[in-house]
CSV table of C-alpha atoms in Angstrom, one decimal:
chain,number,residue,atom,x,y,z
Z,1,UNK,CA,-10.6,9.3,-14.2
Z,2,UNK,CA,-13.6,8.6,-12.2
Z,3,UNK,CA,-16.4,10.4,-12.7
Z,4,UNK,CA,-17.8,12.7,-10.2
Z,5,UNK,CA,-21.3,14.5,-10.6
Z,6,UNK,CA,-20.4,17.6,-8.1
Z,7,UNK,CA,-17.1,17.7,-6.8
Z,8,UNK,CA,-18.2,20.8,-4.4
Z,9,UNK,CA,-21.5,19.8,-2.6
Z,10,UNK,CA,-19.9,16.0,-2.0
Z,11,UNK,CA,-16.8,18.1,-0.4
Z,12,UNK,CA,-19.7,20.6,1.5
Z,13,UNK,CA,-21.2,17.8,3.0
Z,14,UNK,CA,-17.9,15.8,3.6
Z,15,UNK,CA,-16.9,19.3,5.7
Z,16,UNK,CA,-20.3,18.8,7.0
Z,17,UNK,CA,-19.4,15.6,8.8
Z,18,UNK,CA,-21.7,13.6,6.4
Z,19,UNK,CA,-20.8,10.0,6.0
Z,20,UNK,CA,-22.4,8.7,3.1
Z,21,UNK,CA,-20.2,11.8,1.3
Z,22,UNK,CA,-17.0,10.8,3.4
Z,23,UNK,CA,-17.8,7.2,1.6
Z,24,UNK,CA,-18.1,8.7,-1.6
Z,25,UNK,CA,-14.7,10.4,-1.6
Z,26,UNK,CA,-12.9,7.4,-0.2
Z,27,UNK,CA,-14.6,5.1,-3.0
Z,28,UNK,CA,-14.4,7.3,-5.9
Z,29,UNK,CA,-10.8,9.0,-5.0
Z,30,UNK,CA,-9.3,5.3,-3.2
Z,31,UNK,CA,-8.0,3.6,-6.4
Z,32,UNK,CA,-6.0,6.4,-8.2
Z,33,UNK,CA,-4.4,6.9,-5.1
Z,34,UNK,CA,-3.7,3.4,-4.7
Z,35,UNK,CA,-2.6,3.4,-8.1
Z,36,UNK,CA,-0.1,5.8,-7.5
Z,37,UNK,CA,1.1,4.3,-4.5
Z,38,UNK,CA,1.1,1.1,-5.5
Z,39,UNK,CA,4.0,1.9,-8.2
Z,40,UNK,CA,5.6,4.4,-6.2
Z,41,UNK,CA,6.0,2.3,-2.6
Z,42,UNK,CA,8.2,-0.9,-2.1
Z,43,UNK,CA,5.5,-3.1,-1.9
Z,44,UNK,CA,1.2,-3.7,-2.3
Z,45,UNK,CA,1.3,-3.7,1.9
Z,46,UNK,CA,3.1,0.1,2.1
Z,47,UNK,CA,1.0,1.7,-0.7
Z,48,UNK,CA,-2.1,0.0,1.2
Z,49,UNK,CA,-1.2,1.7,3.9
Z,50,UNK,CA,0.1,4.9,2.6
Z,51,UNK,CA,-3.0,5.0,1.0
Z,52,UNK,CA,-5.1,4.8,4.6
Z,53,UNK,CA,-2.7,7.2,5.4
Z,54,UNK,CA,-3.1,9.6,2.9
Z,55,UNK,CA,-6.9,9.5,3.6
Z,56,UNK,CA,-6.6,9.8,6.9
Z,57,UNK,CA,-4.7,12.9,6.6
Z,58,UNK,CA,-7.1,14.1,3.8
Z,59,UNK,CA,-10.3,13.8,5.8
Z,60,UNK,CA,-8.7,15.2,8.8
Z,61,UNK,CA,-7.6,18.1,6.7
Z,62,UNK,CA,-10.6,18.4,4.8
Z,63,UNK,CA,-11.8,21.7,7.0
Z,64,UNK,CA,-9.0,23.3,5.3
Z,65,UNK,CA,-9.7,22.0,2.0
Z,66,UNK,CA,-10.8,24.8,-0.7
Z,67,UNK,CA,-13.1,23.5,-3.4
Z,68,UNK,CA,-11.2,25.6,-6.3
Z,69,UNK,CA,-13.4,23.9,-9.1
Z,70,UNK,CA,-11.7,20.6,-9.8
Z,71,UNK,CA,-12.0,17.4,-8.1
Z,72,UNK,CA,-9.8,17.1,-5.0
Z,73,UNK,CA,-7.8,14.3,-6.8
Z,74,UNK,CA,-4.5,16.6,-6.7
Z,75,UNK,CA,-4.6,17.6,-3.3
Z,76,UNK,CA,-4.8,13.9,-2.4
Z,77,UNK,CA,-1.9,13.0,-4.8
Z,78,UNK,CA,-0.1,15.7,-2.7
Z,79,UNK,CA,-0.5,14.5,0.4
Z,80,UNK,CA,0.6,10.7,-0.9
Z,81,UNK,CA,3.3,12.2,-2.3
Z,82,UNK,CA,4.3,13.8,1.1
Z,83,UNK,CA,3.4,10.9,2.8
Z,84,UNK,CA,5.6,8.6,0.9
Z,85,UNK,CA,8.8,10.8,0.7
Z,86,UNK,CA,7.9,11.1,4.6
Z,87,UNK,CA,8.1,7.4,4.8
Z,88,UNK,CA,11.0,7.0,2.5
Z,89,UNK,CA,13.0,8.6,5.2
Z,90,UNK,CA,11.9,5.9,7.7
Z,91,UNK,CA,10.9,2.8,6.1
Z,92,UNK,CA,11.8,-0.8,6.9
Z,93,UNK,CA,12.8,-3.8,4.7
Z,94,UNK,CA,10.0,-6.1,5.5
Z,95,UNK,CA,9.3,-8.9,3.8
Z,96,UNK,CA,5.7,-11.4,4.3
Z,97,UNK,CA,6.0,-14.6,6.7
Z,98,UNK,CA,4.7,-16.6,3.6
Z,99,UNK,CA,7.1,-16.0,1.1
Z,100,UNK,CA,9.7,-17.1,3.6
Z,101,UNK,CA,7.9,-20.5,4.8
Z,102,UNK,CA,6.0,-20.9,2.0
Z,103,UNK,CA,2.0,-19.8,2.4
Z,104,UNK,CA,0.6,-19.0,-0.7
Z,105,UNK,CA,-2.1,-16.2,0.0
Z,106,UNK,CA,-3.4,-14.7,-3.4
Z,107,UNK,CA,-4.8,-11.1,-3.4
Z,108,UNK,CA,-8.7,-11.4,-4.1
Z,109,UNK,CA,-9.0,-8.7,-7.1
Z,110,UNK,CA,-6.6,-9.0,-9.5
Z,111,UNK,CA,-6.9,-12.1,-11.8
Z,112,UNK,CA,-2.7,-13.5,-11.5
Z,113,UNK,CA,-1.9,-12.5,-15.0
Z,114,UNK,CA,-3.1,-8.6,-14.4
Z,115,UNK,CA,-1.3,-8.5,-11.0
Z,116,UNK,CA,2.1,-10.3,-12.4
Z,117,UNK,CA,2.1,-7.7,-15.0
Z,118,UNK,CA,1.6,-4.9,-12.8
Z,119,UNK,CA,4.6,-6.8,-11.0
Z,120,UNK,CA,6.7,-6.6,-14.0
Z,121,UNK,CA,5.8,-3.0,-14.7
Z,122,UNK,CA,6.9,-1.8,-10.9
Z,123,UNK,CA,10.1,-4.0,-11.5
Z,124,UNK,CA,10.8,-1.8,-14.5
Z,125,UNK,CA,9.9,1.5,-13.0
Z,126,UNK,CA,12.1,0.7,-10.3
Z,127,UNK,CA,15.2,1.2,-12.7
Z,128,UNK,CA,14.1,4.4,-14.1
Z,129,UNK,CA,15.4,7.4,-11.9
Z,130,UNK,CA,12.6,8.3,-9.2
Z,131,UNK,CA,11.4,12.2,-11.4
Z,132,UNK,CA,11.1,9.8,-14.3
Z,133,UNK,CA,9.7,7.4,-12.2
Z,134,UNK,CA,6.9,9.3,-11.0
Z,135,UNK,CA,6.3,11.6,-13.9
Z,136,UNK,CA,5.5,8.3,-16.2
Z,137,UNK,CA,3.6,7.2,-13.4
Z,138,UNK,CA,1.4,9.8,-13.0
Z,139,UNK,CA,1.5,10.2,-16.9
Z,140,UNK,CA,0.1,6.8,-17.9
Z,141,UNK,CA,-1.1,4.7,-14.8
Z,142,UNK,CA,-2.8,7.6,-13.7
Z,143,UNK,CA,-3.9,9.6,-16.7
Z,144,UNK,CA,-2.9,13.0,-15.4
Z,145,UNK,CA,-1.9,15.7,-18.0
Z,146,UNK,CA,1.4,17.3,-18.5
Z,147,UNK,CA,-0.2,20.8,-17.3
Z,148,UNK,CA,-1.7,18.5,-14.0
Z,149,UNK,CA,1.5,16.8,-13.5
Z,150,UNK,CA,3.7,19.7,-13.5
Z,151,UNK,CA,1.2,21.7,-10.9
Z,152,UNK,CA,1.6,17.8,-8.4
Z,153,UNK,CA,5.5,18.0,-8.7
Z,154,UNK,CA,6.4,21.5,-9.4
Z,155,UNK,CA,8.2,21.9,-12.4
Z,156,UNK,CA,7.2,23.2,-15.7
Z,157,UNK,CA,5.2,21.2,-18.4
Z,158,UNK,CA,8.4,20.9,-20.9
Z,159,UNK,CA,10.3,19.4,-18.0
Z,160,UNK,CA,7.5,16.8,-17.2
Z,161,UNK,CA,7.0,16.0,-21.4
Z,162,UNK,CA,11.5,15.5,-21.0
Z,163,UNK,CA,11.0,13.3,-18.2
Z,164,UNK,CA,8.2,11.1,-19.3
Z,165,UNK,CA,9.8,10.8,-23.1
Z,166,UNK,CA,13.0,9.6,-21.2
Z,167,UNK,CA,11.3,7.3,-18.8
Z,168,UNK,CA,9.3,5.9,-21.9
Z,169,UNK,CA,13.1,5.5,-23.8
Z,170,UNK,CA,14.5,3.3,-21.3
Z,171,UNK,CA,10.9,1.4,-20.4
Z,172,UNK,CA,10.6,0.5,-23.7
Z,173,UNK,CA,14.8,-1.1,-24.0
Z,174,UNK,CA,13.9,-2.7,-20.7
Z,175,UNK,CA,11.0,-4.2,-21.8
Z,176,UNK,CA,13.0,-5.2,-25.0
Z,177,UNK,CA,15.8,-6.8,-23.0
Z,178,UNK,CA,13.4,-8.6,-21.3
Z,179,UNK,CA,11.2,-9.9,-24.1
Z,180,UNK,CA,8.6,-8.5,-23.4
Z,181,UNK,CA,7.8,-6.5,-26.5
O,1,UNK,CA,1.3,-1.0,-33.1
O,2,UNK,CA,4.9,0.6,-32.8
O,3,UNK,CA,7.1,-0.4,-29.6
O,4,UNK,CA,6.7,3.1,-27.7
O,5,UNK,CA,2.8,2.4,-28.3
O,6,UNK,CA,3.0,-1.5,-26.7
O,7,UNK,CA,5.3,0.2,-23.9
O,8,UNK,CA,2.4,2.5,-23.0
O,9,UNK,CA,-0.3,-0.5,-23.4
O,10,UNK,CA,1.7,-2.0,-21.0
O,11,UNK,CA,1.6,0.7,-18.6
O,12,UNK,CA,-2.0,1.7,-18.9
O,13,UNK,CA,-2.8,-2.2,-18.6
O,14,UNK,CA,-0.8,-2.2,-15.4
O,15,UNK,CA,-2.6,0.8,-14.2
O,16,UNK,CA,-5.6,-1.0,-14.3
O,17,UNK,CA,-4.9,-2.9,-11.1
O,18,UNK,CA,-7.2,-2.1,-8.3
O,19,UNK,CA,-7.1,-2.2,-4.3
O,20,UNK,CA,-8.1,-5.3,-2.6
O,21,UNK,CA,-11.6,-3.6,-1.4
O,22,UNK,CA,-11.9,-6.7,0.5
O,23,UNK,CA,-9.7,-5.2,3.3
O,24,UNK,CA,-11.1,-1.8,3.0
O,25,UNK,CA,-15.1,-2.0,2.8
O,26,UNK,CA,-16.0,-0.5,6.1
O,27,UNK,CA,-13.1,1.9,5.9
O,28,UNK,CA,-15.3,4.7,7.1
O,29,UNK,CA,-17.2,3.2,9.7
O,30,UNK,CA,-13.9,1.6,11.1
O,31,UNK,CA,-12.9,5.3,11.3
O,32,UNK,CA,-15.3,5.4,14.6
O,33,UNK,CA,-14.7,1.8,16.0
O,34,UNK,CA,-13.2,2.0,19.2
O,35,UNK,CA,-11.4,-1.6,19.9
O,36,UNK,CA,-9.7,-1.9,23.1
O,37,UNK,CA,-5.7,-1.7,23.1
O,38,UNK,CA,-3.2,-3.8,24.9
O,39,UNK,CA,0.3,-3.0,24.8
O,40,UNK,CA,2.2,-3.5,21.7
O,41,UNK,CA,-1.1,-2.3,19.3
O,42,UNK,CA,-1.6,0.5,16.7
O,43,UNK,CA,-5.1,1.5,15.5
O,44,UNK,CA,-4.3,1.9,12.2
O,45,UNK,CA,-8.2,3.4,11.2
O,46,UNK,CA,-8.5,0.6,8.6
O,47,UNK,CA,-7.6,-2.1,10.4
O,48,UNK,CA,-5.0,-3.0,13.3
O,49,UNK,CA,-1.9,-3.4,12.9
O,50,UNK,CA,-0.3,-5.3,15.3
O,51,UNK,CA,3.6,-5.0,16.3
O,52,UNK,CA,4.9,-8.3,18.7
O,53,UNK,CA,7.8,-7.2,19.7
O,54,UNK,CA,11.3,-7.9,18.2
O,55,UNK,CA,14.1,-10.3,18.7
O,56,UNK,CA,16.6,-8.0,18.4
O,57,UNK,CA,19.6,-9.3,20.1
O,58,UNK,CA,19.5,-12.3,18.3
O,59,UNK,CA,19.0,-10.7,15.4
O,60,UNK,CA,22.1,-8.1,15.8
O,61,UNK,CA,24.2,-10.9,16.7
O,62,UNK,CA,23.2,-13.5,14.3
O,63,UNK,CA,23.1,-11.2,11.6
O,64,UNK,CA,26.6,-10.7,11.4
O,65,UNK,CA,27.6,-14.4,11.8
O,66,UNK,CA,24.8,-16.2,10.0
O,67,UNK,CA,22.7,-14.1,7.9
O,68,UNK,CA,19.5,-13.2,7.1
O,69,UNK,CA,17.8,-16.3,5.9
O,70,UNK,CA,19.4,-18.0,8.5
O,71,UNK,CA,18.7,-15.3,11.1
O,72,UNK,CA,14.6,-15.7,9.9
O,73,UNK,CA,14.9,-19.3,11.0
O,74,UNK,CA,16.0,-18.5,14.5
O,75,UNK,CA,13.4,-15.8,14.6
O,76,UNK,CA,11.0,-17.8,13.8
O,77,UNK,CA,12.2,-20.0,17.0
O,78,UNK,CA,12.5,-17.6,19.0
O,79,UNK,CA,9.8,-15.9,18.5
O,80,UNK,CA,7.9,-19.3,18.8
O,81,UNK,CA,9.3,-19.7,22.5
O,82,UNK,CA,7.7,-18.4,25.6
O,83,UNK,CA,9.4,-15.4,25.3
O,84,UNK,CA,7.2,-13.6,23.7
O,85,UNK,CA,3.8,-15.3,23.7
O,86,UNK,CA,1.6,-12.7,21.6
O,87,UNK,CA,4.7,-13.4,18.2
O,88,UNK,CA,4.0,-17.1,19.7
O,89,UNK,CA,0.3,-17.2,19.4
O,90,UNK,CA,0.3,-15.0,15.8
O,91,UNK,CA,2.8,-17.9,14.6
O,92,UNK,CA,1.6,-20.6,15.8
O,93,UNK,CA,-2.0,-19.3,14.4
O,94,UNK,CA,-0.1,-18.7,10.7
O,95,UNK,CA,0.8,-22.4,10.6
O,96,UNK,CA,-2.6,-24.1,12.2
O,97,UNK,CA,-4.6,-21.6,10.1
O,98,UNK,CA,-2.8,-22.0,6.9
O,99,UNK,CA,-5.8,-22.7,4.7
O,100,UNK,CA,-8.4,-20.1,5.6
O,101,UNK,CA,-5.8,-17.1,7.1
O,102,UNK,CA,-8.6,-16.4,9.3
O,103,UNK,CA,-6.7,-14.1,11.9
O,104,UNK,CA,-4.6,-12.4,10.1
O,105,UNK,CA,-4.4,-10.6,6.7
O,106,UNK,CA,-0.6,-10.5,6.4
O,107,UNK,CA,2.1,-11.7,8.9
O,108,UNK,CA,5.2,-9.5,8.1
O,109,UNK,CA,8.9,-9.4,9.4
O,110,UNK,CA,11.6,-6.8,9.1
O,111,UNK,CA,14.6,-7.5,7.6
O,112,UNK,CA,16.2,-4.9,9.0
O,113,UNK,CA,15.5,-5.5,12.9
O,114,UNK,CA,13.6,-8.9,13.3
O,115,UNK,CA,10.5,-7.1,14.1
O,116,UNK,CA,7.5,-9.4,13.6
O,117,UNK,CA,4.0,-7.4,12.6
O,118,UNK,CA,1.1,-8.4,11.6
O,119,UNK,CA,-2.1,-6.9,9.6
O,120,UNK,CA,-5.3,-8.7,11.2
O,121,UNK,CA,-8.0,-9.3,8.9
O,122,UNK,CA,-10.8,-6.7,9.4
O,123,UNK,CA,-14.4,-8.4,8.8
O,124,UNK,CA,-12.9,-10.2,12.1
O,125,UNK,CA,-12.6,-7.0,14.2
O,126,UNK,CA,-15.6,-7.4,15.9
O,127,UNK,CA,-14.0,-10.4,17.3
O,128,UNK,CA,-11.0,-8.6,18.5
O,129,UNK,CA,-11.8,-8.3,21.8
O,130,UNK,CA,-11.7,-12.1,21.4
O,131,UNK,CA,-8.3,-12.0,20.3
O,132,UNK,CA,-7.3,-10.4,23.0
O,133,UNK,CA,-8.3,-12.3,25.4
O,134,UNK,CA,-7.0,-15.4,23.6
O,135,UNK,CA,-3.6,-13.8,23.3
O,136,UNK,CA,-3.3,-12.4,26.9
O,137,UNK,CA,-4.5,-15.8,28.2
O,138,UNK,CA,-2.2,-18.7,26.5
């Protein structure tokens, strides 16, 4: 989890319309929220963009905000959560120009043997039903507890340990299946 | 190292993938840009996100008798004819640009309606107005 030094004057000044604190937020907060997007979304372009979105939303928002001791992490997993069952309602089927005719653009931050096994992992997820989906998610690509989890998605702790043991069954015979273990 | 333990390596090794802060570096400062609009663009915040238009009626038609892949190609043509310059210029900028992508981040098209979009790469917003131009003057 990123480390953050005070939570509760970097949100006072965010409130405060302070941009070097608005940066702050977006660079400490922006990769677990990509993150979660990333393995939640149909492809890297939607979670990018959910993950403007969710943002967006949060800094508009952010009058409303309460600072109740912990780092605003959840509330912004909230509002990407919102954001992408919102958008599951309405999404598209696009696909990239280049992988139809052939341009090869490579993503500049992830070496090709991180990305293609972040690939293989979203491939896998995709199989799992979507509560077990996101709980394992949440679980072990974002670090969250059990106890932080079941506060996000709103169901008790034992149900989030079920879901996460079951999602970690059937990860482990796909990767099996696949050779991959 | 027992098999639920390498499934959860894997995981947390996946989970270690991070943004492409290339695209997002002036996120906050884009926040206040104010770029011009012409028809057909969304300010996104980040960067602009461009719709050109669709080719739907080919795409409803051909769908049924051709197929998808099939139905890109005539797309493709279509959208590559004067009827609908701004897809024409974007294209036609894909292929001459191929090496350095210097216009666009990501040229996308739906599958579902033949709707051609396009994410422009944002170090070169300041050059938008540009762009403009260029697009409403071919």
């Amino acid at each position: 989890m990123d480390d953050i030094d005070n939570p509760e004057e970097l949100i006072k000044q965010a409130k405060a319309g302070d941009e070097t604190a608005l940066t702050r937020l977006y660079n400490d907060f922006y990769a677990p929220v990509y993150r979660y997007l990333y393995f939640r979304a149909r492809d890297r372009a939607e979670a990018e963009d959910l993950a403007q979105e969710t943002f967006l939303r949060f800094f508009q928002t952010l009058q409303k905000y309460q600072y109740r001791g912990t780092t605003p992490l959840a509330f912004l997993f909230r509002i990407a959560r919102n954001i992408l069952i919102d958008t599951g309602r309405r999404k598209k089927n696009w696909v990239q120009f280049s992988e139809l005719f052939g341009k090869n653009e490579e993503p500049r931050e992830n070496p090709t043997e991180q990305r293609e096994n972040a690939e293989m992992v979203r491939m896998a997820l995709k199989e799992l039903p979507e509560a077990e989906q996101e709980a394992v998610t949440l679980c072990y690509i974002n670090d969250l507890s059990y106890s932080e989890i079941a506060q996000l998605i709103g169901k008790n702790e034992e149900a989030v340990r079920q879901a996460v043991s079951r999602a970690l069954k059937r990860l482990r015979e796909y990767f099996m299946k696949n050779n991959l273990l | 190292m027992n098999h639920e333990e390498k499934t959860i390596s894997i995981l947390k090794q996946a989970g270690q993938i991070k943004p492409d802060y290339n695209r997002f570096t002036d996120f906050i400062s884009q926040m206040n840009v104010t770029v011009p609009l012409t028809a057909g663009q969304t300010d996104t915040g980040r960067n602009l996100k461009v719709k050109f238009g669709r080719v739907s009626s080919f795409w409803a038609l051909g769908q049924a008798v051709f197929g998808t892949t099939l139905l890109i190609l005539i797309a493709f043509v279509v959208a590559s004819s004067n009827q609908n310059l701004k897809t024409s210029y974007v294209i036609d900028k894909a292929i001459m640009d191929e090496q350095d992508a210097v216009l666009y981040e990501e040229l996308l098209i739906s599958l579902d309606d033949g709707e051609v979009m396009a994410y422009l790469n944002s170090p070169k917003l300041n050059e938008f107005d540009q762009i403009n131009y260029e697009i409403e003057n071919i």
